[in-house]
XYZ file of C-alpha atoms in Angstrom:
100
model
C 11.672 -93.865 -63.285
C 8.775 -92.485 -65.229
C 8.399 -88.699 -65.229
C 4.679 -88.989 -64.624
C 5.326 -90.785 -61.348
C 7.513 -87.924 -60.090
C 4.873 -85.265 -60.788
C 2.315 -87.193 -58.746
C 4.536 -87.238 -55.650
C 3.016 -84.458 -53.527
C 4.105 -85.672 -50.116
C 6.701 -82.908 -49.734
C 4.469 -80.069 -50.952
C 2.101 -78.346 -48.513
C -1.655 -78.456 -48.869
C -2.662 -75.222 -50.572
C -6.388 -74.503 -50.873
C -6.550 -70.738 -51.465
C -4.642 -68.126 -53.388
C -3.645 -66.589 -50.051
C -2.151 -69.910 -48.915
C -0.224 -70.191 -52.162
C 1.097 -66.644 -51.761
C 2.145 -67.362 -48.165
C 4.002 -70.494 -49.278
C 5.699 -69.006 -52.346
C 6.336 -65.373 -51.316
C 5.840 -65.191 -47.567
C 3.122 -64.195 -45.109
C 4.435 -60.661 -44.601
C 2.945 -59.525 -47.925
C -0.190 -61.683 -48.007
C -2.331 -58.554 -47.667
C -1.543 -57.874 -51.338
C -3.764 -60.794 -52.391
C -6.700 -59.425 -50.390
C -6.069 -55.926 -51.729
C -5.974 -57.171 -55.332
C -9.256 -59.062 -54.932
C -10.913 -56.080 -53.221
C -9.812 -53.627 -55.931
C -10.956 -55.979 -58.671
C -14.416 -56.329 -57.107
C -14.672 -52.586 -56.464
C -13.640 -51.695 -60.012
C -16.030 -54.187 -61.560
C -18.934 -52.984 -59.420
C -18.147 -49.358 -60.239
C -17.960 -50.136 -63.960
C -21.335 -51.871 -63.965
C -22.881 -49.029 -61.959
C -21.609 -46.458 -64.454
C -22.801 -48.438 -67.472
C -26.256 -49.007 -65.985
C -26.452 -45.396 -64.763
C -25.694 -44.096 -68.257
C -28.278 -46.468 -69.713
C -30.969 -45.317 -67.260
C -30.083 -41.684 -67.969
C -30.733 -42.257 -71.678
C -33.959 -44.124 -70.904
C -35.171 -41.270 -68.686
C -34.519 -38.730 -71.445
C -36.264 -40.969 -73.988
C -39.266 -41.298 -71.654
C -39.550 -37.519 -71.524
C -38.441 -37.062 -67.926
C -36.499 -33.973 -66.932
C -34.638 -32.570 -63.953
C -32.689 -34.775 -61.575
C -34.006 -37.967 -63.205
C -31.891 -37.326 -66.314
C -28.601 -36.499 -64.606
C -25.757 -38.976 -64.834
C -24.750 -38.520 -61.186
C -28.262 -39.334 -59.913
C -28.619 -42.440 -62.073
C -25.189 -43.866 -61.201
C -25.843 -43.242 -57.484
C -29.327 -44.777 -57.728
C -27.981 -47.944 -59.369
C -25.207 -48.214 -56.773
C -27.517 -47.678 -53.790
C -30.574 -49.593 -54.970
C -28.963 -52.531 -56.783
C -25.233 -52.981 -56.249
C -25.056 -52.306 -52.506
C -27.828 -54.718 -51.448
C -26.337 -57.470 -53.626
C -22.883 -56.922 -52.163
C -24.268 -57.319 -48.627
C -25.537 -60.852 -49.273
C -23.444 -63.597 -47.688
C -24.409 -65.926 -50.522
C -25.922 -65.288 -53.928
C -27.896 -68.530 -53.579
C -30.832 -66.422 -52.348
C -31.274 -64.932 -55.826
C -30.602 -68.136 -57.767
C -33.492 -69.672 -59.709
């Protein structure tokens, strides 16, 4: 038989539509929380990184604009970016609302 024909035979393999399903099939359902944890930590880390970068940028812009006090502190700017931009975007069920 042709090798290509064997690779197309998927009747014995289960239907896998998500990474969690694949993990359950290959490793077992008892550790499927690890997939969710990995996705959550990746999203959290990425959001935190963007908040820090934007906070540092706004801190420099505030100093350049001649502002002083709390407006030029790194902690304030990172918190402001997280609260005013990142949090509302993370609460959306779909990002289609902000699509052009």
